[in-house]
N, CA, C and O atoms as a DFTB+ gen file, in Angstrom:
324 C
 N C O
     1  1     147.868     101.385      95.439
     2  2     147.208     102.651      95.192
     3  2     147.515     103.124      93.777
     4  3     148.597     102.877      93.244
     5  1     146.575     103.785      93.200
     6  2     146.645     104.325      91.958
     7  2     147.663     105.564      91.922
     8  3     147.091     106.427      92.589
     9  1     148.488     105.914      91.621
    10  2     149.181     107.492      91.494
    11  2     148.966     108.268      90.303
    12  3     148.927     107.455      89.379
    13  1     148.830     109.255      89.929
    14  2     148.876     110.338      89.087
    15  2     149.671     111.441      89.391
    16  3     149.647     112.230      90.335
    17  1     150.878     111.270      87.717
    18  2     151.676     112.183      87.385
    19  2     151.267     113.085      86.141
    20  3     151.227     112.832      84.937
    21  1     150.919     114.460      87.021
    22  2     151.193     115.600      85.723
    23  2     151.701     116.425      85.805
    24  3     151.857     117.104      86.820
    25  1     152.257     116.670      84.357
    26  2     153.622     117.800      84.420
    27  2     153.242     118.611      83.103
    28  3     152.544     118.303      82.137
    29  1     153.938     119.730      83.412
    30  2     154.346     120.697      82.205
    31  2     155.411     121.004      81.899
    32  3     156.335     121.207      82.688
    33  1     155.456     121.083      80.775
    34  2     157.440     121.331      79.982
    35  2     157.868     122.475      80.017
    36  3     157.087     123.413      79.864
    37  1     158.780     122.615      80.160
    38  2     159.595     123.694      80.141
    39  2     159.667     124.411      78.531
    40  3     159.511     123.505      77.714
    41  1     159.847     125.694      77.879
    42  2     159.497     125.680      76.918
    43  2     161.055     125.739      76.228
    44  3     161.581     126.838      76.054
    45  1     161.574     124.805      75.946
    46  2     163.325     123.984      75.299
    47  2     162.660     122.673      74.019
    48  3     163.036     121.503      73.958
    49  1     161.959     123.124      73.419
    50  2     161.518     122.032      72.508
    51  2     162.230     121.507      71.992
    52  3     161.645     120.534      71.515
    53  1     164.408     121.465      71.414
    54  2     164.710     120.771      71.161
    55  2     165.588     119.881      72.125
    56  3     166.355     119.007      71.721
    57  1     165.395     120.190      73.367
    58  2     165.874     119.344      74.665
    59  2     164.601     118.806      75.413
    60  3     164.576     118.350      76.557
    61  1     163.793     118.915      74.746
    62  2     162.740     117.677      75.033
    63  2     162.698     116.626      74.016
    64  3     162.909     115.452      74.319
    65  1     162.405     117.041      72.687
    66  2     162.630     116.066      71.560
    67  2     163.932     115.185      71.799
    68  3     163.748     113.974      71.675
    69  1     165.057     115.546      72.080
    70  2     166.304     114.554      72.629
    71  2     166.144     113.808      73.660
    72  3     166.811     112.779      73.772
    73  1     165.125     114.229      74.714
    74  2     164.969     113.210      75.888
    75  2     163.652     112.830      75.927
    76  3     163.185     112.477      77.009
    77  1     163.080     112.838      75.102
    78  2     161.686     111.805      74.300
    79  2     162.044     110.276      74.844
    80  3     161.529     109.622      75.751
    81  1     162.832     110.051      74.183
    82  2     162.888     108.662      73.609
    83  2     163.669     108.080      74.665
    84  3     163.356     106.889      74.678
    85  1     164.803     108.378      75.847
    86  2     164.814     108.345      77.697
    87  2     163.709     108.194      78.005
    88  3     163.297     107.035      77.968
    89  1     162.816     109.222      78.412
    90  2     161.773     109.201      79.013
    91  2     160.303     107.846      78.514
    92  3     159.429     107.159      79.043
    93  1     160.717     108.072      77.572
    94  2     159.761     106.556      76.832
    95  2     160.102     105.647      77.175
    96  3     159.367     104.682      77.386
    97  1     161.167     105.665      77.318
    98  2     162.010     104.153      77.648
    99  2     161.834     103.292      78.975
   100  3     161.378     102.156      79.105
   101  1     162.449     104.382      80.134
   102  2     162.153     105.074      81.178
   103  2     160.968     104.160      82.061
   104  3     161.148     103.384      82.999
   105  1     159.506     104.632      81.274
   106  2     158.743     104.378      81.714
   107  2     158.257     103.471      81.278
   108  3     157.299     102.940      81.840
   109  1     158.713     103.070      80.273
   110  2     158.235     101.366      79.283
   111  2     158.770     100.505      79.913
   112  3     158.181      99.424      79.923
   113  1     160.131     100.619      80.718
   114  2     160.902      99.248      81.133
   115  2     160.879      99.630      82.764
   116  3     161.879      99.298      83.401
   117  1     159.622     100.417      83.588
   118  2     159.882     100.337      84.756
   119  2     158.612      98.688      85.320
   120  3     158.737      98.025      86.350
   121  1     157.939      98.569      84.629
   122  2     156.970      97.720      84.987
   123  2     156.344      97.817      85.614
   124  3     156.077      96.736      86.139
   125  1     155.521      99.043      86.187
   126  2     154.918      99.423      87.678
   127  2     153.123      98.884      86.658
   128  3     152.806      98.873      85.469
   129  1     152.709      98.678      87.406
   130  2     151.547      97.765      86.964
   131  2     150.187      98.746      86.505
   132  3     150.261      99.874      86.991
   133  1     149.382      98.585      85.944
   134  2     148.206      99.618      85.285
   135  2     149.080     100.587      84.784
   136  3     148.923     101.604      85.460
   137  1     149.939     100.757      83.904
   138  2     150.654     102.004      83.612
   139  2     149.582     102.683      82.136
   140  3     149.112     101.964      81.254
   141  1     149.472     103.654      82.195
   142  2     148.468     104.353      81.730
   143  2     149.194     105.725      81.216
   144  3     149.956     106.187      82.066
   145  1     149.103     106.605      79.784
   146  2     149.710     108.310      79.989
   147  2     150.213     108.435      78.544
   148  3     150.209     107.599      77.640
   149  1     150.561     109.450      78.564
   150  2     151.326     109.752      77.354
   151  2     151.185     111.895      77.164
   152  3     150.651     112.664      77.962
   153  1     151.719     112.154      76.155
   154  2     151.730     113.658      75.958
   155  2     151.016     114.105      75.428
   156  3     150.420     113.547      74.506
   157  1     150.792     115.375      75.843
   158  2     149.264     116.463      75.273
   159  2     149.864     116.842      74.124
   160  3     151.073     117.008      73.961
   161  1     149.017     116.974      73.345
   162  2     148.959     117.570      72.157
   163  2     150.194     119.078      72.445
   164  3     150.248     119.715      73.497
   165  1     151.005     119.323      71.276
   166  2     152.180     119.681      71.139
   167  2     153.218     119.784      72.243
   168  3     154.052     120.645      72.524
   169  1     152.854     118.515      72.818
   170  2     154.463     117.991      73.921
   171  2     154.506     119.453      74.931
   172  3     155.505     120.153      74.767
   173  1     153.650     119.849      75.777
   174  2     153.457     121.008      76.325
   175  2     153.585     119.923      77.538
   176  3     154.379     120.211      78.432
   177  1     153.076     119.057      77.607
   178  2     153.247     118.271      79.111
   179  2     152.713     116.652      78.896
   180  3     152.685     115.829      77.981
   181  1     152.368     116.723      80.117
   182  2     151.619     115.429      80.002
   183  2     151.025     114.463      80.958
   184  3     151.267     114.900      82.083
   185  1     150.503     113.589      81.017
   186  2     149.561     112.826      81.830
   187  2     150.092     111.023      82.419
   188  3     149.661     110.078      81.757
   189  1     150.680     110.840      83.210
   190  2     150.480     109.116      83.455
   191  2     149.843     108.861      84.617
   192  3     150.073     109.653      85.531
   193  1     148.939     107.768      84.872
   194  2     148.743     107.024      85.946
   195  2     149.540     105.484      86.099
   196  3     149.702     104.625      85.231
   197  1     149.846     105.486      87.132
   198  2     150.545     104.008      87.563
   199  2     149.849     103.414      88.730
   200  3     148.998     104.234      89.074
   201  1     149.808     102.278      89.570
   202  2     149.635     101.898      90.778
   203  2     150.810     101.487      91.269
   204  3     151.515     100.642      90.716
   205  1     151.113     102.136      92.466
   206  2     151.968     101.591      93.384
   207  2     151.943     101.452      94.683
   208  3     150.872     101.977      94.988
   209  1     152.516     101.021      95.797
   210  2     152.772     100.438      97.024
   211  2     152.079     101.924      97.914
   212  3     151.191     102.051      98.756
   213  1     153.008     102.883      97.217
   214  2     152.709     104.236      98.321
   215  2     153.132     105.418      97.454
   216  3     153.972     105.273      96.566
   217  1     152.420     106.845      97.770
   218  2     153.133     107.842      97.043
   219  2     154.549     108.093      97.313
   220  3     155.195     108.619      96.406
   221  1     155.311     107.718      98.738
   222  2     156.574     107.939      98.274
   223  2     156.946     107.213      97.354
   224  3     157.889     107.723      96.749
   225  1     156.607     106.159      96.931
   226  2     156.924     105.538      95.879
   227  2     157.147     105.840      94.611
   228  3     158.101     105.642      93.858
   229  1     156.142     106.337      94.498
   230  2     155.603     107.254      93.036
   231  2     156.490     108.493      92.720
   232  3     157.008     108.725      91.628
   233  1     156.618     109.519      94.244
   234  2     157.419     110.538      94.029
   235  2     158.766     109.996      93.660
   236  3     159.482     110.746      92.996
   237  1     159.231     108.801      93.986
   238  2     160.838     108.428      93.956
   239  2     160.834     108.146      92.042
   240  3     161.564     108.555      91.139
   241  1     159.611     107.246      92.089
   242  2     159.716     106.951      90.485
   243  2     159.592     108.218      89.278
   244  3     160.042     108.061      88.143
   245  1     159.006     109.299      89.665
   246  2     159.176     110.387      88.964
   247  2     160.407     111.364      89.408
   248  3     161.000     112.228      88.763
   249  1     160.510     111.074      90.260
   250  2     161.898     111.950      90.582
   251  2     162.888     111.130      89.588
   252  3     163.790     111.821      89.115
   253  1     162.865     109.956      89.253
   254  2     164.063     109.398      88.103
   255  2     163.569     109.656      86.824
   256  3     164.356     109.219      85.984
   257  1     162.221     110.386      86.150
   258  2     161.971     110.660      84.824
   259  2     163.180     111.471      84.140
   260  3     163.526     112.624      84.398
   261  1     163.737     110.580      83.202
   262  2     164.560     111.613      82.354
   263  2     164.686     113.152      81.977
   264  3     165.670     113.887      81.882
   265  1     163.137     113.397      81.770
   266  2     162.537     114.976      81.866
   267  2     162.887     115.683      83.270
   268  3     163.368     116.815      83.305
   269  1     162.542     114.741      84.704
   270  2     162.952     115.927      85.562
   271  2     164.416     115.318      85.999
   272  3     164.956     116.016      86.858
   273  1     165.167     114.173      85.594
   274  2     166.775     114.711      85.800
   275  2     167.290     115.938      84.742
   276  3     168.181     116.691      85.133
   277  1     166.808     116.082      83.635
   278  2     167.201     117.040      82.820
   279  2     166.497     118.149      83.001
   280  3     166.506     118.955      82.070
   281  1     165.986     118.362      83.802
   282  2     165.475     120.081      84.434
   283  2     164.657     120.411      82.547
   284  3     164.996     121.240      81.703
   285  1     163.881     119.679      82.518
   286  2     162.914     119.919      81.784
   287  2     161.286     120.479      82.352
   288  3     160.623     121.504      82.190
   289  1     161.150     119.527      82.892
   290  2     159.537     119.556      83.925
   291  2     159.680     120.865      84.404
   292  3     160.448     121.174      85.315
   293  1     158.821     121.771      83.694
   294  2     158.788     123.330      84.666
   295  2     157.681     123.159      85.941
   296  3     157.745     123.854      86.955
   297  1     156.623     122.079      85.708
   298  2     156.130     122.077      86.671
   299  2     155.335     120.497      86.986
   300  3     154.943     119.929      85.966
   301  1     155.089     119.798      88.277
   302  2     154.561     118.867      88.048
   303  2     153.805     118.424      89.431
   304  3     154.151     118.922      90.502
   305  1     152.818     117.517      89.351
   306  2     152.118     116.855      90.569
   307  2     152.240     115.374      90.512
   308  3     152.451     114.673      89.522
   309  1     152.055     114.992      91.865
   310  2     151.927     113.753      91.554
   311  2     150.925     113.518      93.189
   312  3     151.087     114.059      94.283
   313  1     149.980     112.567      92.767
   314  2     148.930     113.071      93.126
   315  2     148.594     110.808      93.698
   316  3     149.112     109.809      93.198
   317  1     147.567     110.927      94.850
   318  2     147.057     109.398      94.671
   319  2     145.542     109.824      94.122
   320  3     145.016     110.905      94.387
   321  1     144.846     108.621      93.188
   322  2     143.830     109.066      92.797
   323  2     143.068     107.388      93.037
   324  3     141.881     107.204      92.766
């Protein structure tokens, strides 16, 4: 199944800029297949699609985003599409 993650940032712009480059990482070295996303224009949030097995799946894999272990994500969905 396809999943879709979107979130909005918390407004801490220099504790997002520090966990940029986690969160890039993050999601560069998870390998989940069709990976698709990136950030809206001035890092206010942002957009990925992945495919995986099941949405608990998906919720488990965003529950480990660097952004929401660091209580960044003020708000987010994650959605099957």
């Amino acid at each position: 199944m396809r999943a879709l993650y979107f979130y909005l940032m918390r407004d801490a712009p220099d504790r997002v800029r520090t966990a940029v480059p986690d969160h890039a990482e993050y999601w560069g070295t998870l390998g989940v297949h069709a990976y698709l996303g990136g950030p809206f224009a001035g890092r206010s949030g942002g957009l990925i699609t992945f495919e995986v097995a099941s949405i608990d799946e998906a919720e488990r894999l965003v529950a480990d985003d660097p952004f929401v272990q660091e209580d960044l994500v003020e708000r987010r969905w994650v959605k099957e599409c």
